[in-house]
Amino acid sequence: MQVEKTDIVQLVSAQVEANWEEEVKFLQKIGRFPSESGNEKALQSYLAHYLSTEMKMEVNRFPPDVKDIAAHPGFSPVEWSYAESENVIATAKGADPAAGYSLIFQGHVDVVSPEPVSMWSYDPFSAVREGGKIYARGILDMKAGLAAMIFAYKVIQDLGYRPGADFMIQCVVDEERTGNGALAALEAGYTAEAALIPEPFGQKVSTAQLGSIWFRITLETAEEVNVIEKLPVLINALKQYEDDVNERERPDAFKEQSRPIEVCIGSIDAGDFPSNVPKKAVMEGRAGLFPGQNPAVVKDEIKEWITQAAMKEEWMTHHLPEVTFFGFHAEGAAIENDQTAFFQLLDEMHEKVTNSPAQRQALNITTDARFFNLYYDIPAVCYGPTGGNIHGVDEWADLESMKEVTKVYAAFLAEWCGLIKKE
Ligand SMILES: [Zn+2]
């Protein structure tokens, strides 16, 4: 059936308003699951139940199976089990595939560690609502987006419609350490003609993102040598590497940013007693890379950089640090043509809902959108709500922004898939 776009936006907007308190409660509900990477199962059980009973979707659940994806170039090596991690894929079969194009809304359900918990103003999994904000670990990244994409589809249903083309809601695991959840879903054949990911980067349409790798540097000795005191050499080497990469030629999408590549030393584990000389130190971190760079090559380069720095320090010349890699092995990605029908529709719906033109952005982080664009030729972007303190203390999501994103997603879904009136 034909409904004018302006009418669609009005129609879905009114229904988003009608469902609003329910949507906020849903966000608080999912915000209270401590779904850190590797511990997503309880939240996934809740979502699977919700999507099958409330939303009447066909739901499939499965953990990422490493042997199915290990040979894929997008695979990231893991040192952990997926026993408590399951993807949840909910499908609504299209009522009339000729009415539009198939679509995926995808979000990750895992969150990063809430530490240091003692610095929070609230319990990080209490999802307290204050004014127009909700506070919790992962509430912004990216449970507000999950709520928006699920309630966008709820709006379509409540209005008495079904999608014309096939539509999927994918709730995936382990995005914060690898992206293997999203990869496993795509490799299992859960694909479509386009995908939207409501990662929380302020209602802007992403056209590029950096890649990421994780590294581990181990310095160990049986000698009476304090390895902690040797670490500055390695830390300086990493910072110099960061300077060097940021001064190199880079893709157009990142030309406007002064220092897009960050090398983050995320943890140091060394020593165990004030009077003992530490014999072992382990530093772990993340390094960004530009689209077009091969993660394997970047890994070799970092290893070489560390080795060269160590060779300049007398003791380390004979005790070279071991450099290994685990977790993120992610390429960057950039979309060449941002004026296809997919982008135009998203721009138009954003503009109609917010009364302001859609903006583009290049993300200096990594998201699951890369898999769609790099390996499956499926246009995929991040467009999601706003908030603050992402991965930090007192992380919060902006409710007004979540409401707008819900409207944009509902209107996009209606136009992209086509709508069929339920009998
Ligand atoms: Zn995220």
XYZ file of C-alpha atoms and ligand atoms in Angstrom:
424
model
C 0.000 0.000 0.000
C 1.151 3.551 -0.664
C 1.459 6.009 2.188
C 3.151 9.377 1.648
C 6.494 9.725 3.425
C 5.404 12.746 5.440
C 2.325 10.863 6.545
C 4.461 7.869 7.492
C 6.659 10.031 9.682
C 3.613 11.559 11.358
C 2.003 8.183 11.800
C 5.023 6.497 13.367
C 5.897 9.555 15.448
C 2.465 9.578 17.057
C 2.805 5.887 17.874
C 6.327 6.329 19.309
C 4.859 8.995 21.612
C 2.036 6.627 22.605
C 4.526 3.824 23.419
C 7.074 6.111 25.034
C 6.835 5.199 28.717
C 6.842 1.526 27.769
C 9.985 2.055 25.700
C 11.751 3.816 28.592
C 10.789 0.993 30.960
C 12.089 -1.519 28.427
C 15.405 0.343 28.299
C 15.642 0.329 32.100
C 14.836 -3.380 32.142
C 17.616 -4.321 29.698
C 19.947 -1.764 31.342
C 19.764 -3.739 34.593
C 21.340 -6.887 33.105
C 25.106 -6.833 33.788
C 25.796 -8.096 30.271
C 29.548 -7.707 30.153
C 31.220 -9.391 27.178
C 31.162 -13.136 27.843
C 28.169 -12.826 30.158
C 25.362 -11.922 27.768
C 23.184 -14.993 28.187
C 20.685 -13.699 30.761
C 19.957 -10.559 28.764
C 19.747 -12.605 25.574
C 17.212 -14.936 27.178
C 15.105 -11.939 28.088
C 15.359 -10.460 24.590
C 14.662 -13.800 22.881
C 11.541 -14.183 24.976
C 10.438 -10.612 24.340
C 10.975 -10.817 20.593
C 9.137 -14.113 20.237
C 6.190 -13.422 22.532
C 5.645 -9.639 22.443
C 6.857 -9.121 18.892
C 5.734 -12.436 17.385
C 9.046 -12.899 15.580
C 10.772 -16.165 14.728
C 13.781 -16.338 17.051
C 17.025 -18.269 16.622
C 19.717 -18.428 19.292
C 23.248 -19.702 18.921
C 26.688 -19.008 20.374
C 29.418 -17.930 17.951
C 31.138 -21.158 16.911
C 34.821 -20.387 16.541
C 35.463 -23.242 14.129
C 32.848 -21.844 11.709
C 34.459 -18.418 11.526
C 38.143 -18.987 12.344
C 39.198 -19.004 8.679
C 37.312 -15.781 7.870
C 39.518 -12.674 7.351
C 37.267 -10.768 9.760
C 37.706 -13.261 12.587
C 39.375 -12.117 15.809
C 41.250 -14.731 17.860
C 39.720 -15.439 21.251
C 41.060 -16.698 24.559
C 37.647 -17.132 26.112
C 34.606 -19.322 25.853
C 31.281 -18.414 24.276
C 29.407 -20.705 26.663
C 27.582 -17.716 28.211
C 27.234 -15.804 24.947
C 24.471 -16.370 22.428
C 23.363 -14.351 19.448
C 19.625 -13.752 19.211
C 18.305 -13.355 15.675
C 14.629 -12.460 15.296
C 13.043 -12.592 11.861
C 9.763 -11.271 10.486
C 9.155 -12.928 7.137
C 8.081 -10.351 4.568
C 4.380 -10.311 3.707
C 5.090 -9.196 0.138
C 8.805 -9.195 -0.798
C 8.076 -7.185 -3.959
C 6.936 -4.283 -1.761
C 10.490 -3.305 -0.757
C 13.945 -4.421 0.272
C 15.063 -6.613 3.131
C 16.566 -4.995 6.192
C 18.510 -5.740 9.380
C 18.538 -3.697 12.557
C 21.552 -4.883 14.525
C 22.844 -4.042 17.988
C 25.377 -5.558 20.345
C 24.183 -6.498 23.820
C 27.557 -6.759 25.526
C 28.949 -3.914 27.601
C 32.417 -3.081 28.906
C 33.510 -3.347 32.532
C 31.841 -0.787 34.829
C 35.014 -0.354 36.874
C 35.852 1.742 38.823
C 32.393 1.134 40.303
C 33.206 3.111 43.474
C 33.424 6.298 41.406
C 29.868 6.011 40.077
C 27.085 8.174 41.487
C 24.696 5.242 40.986
C 24.907 1.476 40.916
C 26.061 0.962 37.304
C 23.302 -1.583 36.701
C 20.423 0.233 38.381
C 19.435 2.220 35.253
C 18.286 5.202 37.285
C 16.175 7.753 35.398
C 16.844 11.377 36.204
C 15.240 14.047 34.111
C 15.848 13.180 30.494
C 18.671 10.762 31.206
C 19.169 7.165 32.258
C 22.441 6.150 33.909
C 24.015 2.700 33.592
C 27.003 0.891 32.151
C 26.128 0.150 28.543
C 22.953 2.222 28.615
C 24.385 4.414 25.874
C 26.655 1.787 24.293
C 24.342 0.502 23.165
C 21.180 -0.437 25.015
C 19.395 2.819 24.146
C 19.967 1.911 20.497
C 18.686 -1.623 21.089
C 15.527 -0.230 22.677
C 15.087 2.235 19.810
C 15.420 -0.411 17.082
C 13.140 -2.900 18.817
C 10.494 -0.276 19.569
C 10.717 1.029 16.004
C 9.432 -2.342 14.875
C 6.889 -2.425 17.690
C 5.469 0.834 16.361
C 4.959 -0.684 12.907
C 3.159 -3.637 14.457
C 1.034 -1.535 16.781
C -0.104 0.513 13.785
C -1.392 -2.700 12.229
C 1.261 -3.276 9.586
C 3.783 -5.935 8.633
C 6.997 -5.330 6.687
C 6.682 -6.131 2.991
C 10.235 -7.453 2.615
C 12.021 -9.635 5.176
C 13.039 -7.826 8.326
C 15.441 -8.928 11.054
C 16.393 -7.777 14.526
C 19.861 -9.065 15.399
C 21.063 -8.857 18.999
C 24.696 -9.901 18.848
C 27.419 -10.668 21.388
C 31.107 -9.899 21.914
C 31.301 -6.633 19.990
C 33.490 -4.958 22.592
C 36.320 -7.502 22.322
C 36.108 -8.930 18.801
C 32.948 -8.540 16.724
C 32.770 -12.332 16.400
C 29.073 -12.325 17.317
C 28.107 -10.214 14.313
C 30.476 -12.176 12.084
C 28.956 -15.480 13.208
C 25.443 -14.192 12.442
C 26.389 -13.094 8.936
C 28.356 -16.275 8.247
C 25.331 -18.292 9.349
C 23.433 -16.639 6.496
C 21.483 -13.973 8.359
C 21.934 -11.302 5.710
C 19.765 -8.684 4.008
C 19.966 -5.844 1.500
C 20.859 -3.187 4.081
C 21.575 -2.806 7.780
C 21.294 -0.066 10.376
C 23.214 -0.194 13.658
C 22.118 2.292 16.338
C 25.570 2.782 17.867
C 25.395 5.959 19.967
C 27.278 8.562 18.022
C 24.882 11.445 18.120
C 22.349 10.915 15.325
C 24.961 11.283 12.601
C 25.371 8.852 9.734
C 28.736 7.072 9.796
C 30.531 6.648 6.484
C 33.894 5.389 7.735
C 35.465 3.783 10.758
C 38.900 2.799 11.975
C 40.057 -0.744 12.530
C 41.416 -2.060 15.838
C 43.879 -4.581 17.098
C 44.603 -5.698 20.643
C 48.158 -6.389 21.740
C 49.857 -7.927 24.774
C 53.456 -7.204 25.713
C 55.092 -9.496 28.260
C 58.386 -8.833 29.991
C 59.625 -11.670 32.153
C 62.872 -12.663 33.842
C 64.232 -14.909 36.587
C 66.934 -12.321 37.335
C 66.804 -9.752 40.119
C 65.759 -7.051 37.697
C 62.719 -4.876 38.272
C 60.640 -5.304 35.123
C 58.184 -2.558 36.130
C 61.048 -0.081 35.962
C 61.699 -1.193 32.382
C 58.167 -0.494 31.206
C 58.638 3.230 30.380
C 60.819 2.199 27.432
C 57.948 0.186 25.983
C 55.289 2.768 26.848
C 57.320 5.482 25.126
C 57.767 3.257 22.094
C 54.005 2.841 21.798
C 53.417 6.588 22.128
C 56.048 7.256 19.455
C 54.371 4.724 17.213
C 51.085 6.581 17.742
C 52.745 9.894 16.791
C 54.275 8.312 13.721
C 51.053 6.789 12.400
C 49.173 10.052 12.872
C 51.728 11.869 10.742
C 51.396 9.483 7.807
C 49.273 9.805 4.673
C 45.726 8.762 5.507
C 42.350 8.147 3.838
C 40.253 11.219 2.964
C 37.572 10.338 5.501
C 40.030 11.003 8.343
C 41.813 14.077 6.983
C 39.888 16.512 9.178
C 40.801 14.809 12.449
C 44.108 15.853 13.970
C 44.949 12.549 15.705
C 42.512 9.843 14.622
C 44.750 6.920 15.603
C 44.959 6.203 19.293
C 47.179 3.633 20.956
C 45.612 2.930 24.330
C 47.530 1.038 27.005
C 44.510 -0.371 28.781
C 46.011 -2.492 31.520
C 49.267 -3.300 33.243
C 49.610 -6.357 35.448
C 52.872 -6.566 37.339
C 54.216 -7.396 40.774
C 52.376 -8.572 43.861
C 54.167 -7.311 46.978
C 55.740 -3.952 47.907
C 59.057 -5.443 49.004
C 59.443 -7.931 46.182
C 61.170 -7.255 42.902
C 58.575 -7.907 40.175
C 59.663 -10.595 37.721
C 56.844 -10.340 35.245
C 54.907 -7.470 33.701
C 52.099 -7.734 31.171
C 50.738 -4.715 29.312
C 47.650 -4.959 27.145
C 46.190 -2.380 24.832
C 44.456 -1.415 21.637
C 45.785 0.278 18.537
C 43.665 1.864 15.812
C 44.344 1.487 12.087
C 43.073 3.200 8.961
C 40.728 1.663 6.384
C 42.837 -0.118 3.793
C 45.467 -1.254 6.308
C 45.782 -4.974 6.878
C 45.582 -5.777 10.625
C 48.202 -8.514 10.199
C 50.654 -5.980 8.768
C 49.942 -3.523 11.586
C 50.603 -6.271 14.117
C 53.991 -6.998 12.538
C 54.769 -3.301 12.566
C 53.967 -2.880 16.266
C 56.004 -5.938 17.129
C 58.944 -4.520 15.177
C 58.530 -1.082 16.805
C 58.638 -2.617 20.302
C 61.585 -4.837 19.448
C 63.571 -1.897 18.056
C 62.910 0.152 21.204
C 63.921 -2.762 23.435
C 67.185 -3.209 21.498
C 68.203 0.305 22.570
C 68.030 -0.626 26.254
C 70.990 -2.658 27.410
C 69.301 -5.216 29.639
C 66.328 -5.650 27.325
C 68.608 -6.371 24.379
C 69.085 -9.787 26.007
C 65.551 -10.011 27.393
C 63.313 -8.983 24.530
C 59.676 -8.502 25.435
C 57.241 -10.926 23.908
C 54.589 -9.227 21.758
C 51.438 -11.217 21.059
C 47.930 -10.452 19.843
C 44.447 -11.529 20.847
C 40.919 -10.164 20.550
C 40.307 -7.430 17.963
C 41.689 -8.178 14.536
C 39.524 -5.604 12.793
C 39.979 -3.826 9.506
C 38.788 -0.277 9.088
C 36.103 0.453 6.513
C 35.058 3.420 4.399
C 31.990 3.757 2.181
C 32.759 5.310 -1.205
C 29.301 6.360 -2.319
C 27.153 7.955 0.350
C 24.417 9.051 -2.044
C 22.761 5.723 -2.783
C 19.031 5.177 -2.183
C 19.890 3.760 1.237
C 21.670 6.948 2.378
C 19.103 9.214 0.752
C 16.252 7.535 2.593
C 18.055 7.677 5.934
C 18.915 11.355 5.367
C 15.342 12.127 4.451
C 13.858 10.382 7.468
C 16.348 12.049 9.806
C 15.469 15.417 8.342
C 11.722 14.891 8.568
C 11.918 13.734 12.193
C 14.435 16.293 13.482
C 13.929 19.244 11.107
C 17.655 19.423 10.554
C 19.847 18.043 7.762
C 21.600 14.721 8.311
C 25.327 14.909 8.954
C 28.055 12.449 8.105
C 30.899 11.347 10.324
C 34.020 9.198 10.267
C 34.259 7.174 13.475
C 37.675 6.901 15.086
C 36.613 3.627 16.655
C 35.529 0.178 15.416
C 31.978 -1.177 15.091
C 30.283 -4.274 13.711
C 29.196 -2.263 10.640
C 32.546 -3.177 9.073
C 31.554 -6.805 8.442
C 28.551 -5.874 6.308
C 30.479 -3.387 4.178
C 33.780 -5.256 3.844
C 32.772 -8.869 3.397
C 29.111 -9.093 2.400
C 28.542 -6.074 0.153
C 25.647 -4.987 2.353
C 25.402 -1.232 2.932
C 25.489 -0.657 6.685
C 25.909 2.452 8.779
C 25.787 3.471 12.391
C 23.118 5.991 13.260
C 22.024 6.129 16.879
C 21.230 8.191 19.935
C 23.376 10.511 21.965
C 24.431 10.693 25.599
C 27.649 10.882 27.559
C 30.523 9.138 29.352
C 30.617 6.219 26.928
C 32.759 3.446 28.508
C 33.224 5.840 31.467
C 31.902 6.582 34.944
C 28.198 7.585 35.087
C 27.528 6.624 31.466
C 24.149 8.013 30.421
C 21.747 7.955 27.485
C 19.711 10.930 26.322
C 16.058 9.906 26.209
C 14.882 12.600 23.806
C 17.502 11.470 21.349
C 16.443 7.832 21.749
C 12.903 8.899 20.940
C 13.990 10.605 17.715
C 16.081 7.602 16.703
C 13.072 5.335 17.287
C 11.022 7.520 14.945
C 13.729 7.594 12.281
C 14.163 3.801 12.428
C 10.412 3.168 12.264
C 9.978 5.504 9.290
C 13.038 4.025 7.564
C 11.769 0.482 8.097
C 8.345 1.422 6.717
C 9.781 2.967 3.577
C 12.623 0.524 2.952
C 10.741 -2.740 3.476
C 7.331 -1.459 2.430
C 4.258 -1.885 4.592
C 1.448 -4.398 4.284
C -1.725 -3.890 6.305
C -2.343 -6.809 8.663
C -5.502 -8.792 7.928
Zn 28.985 -0.058 20.875
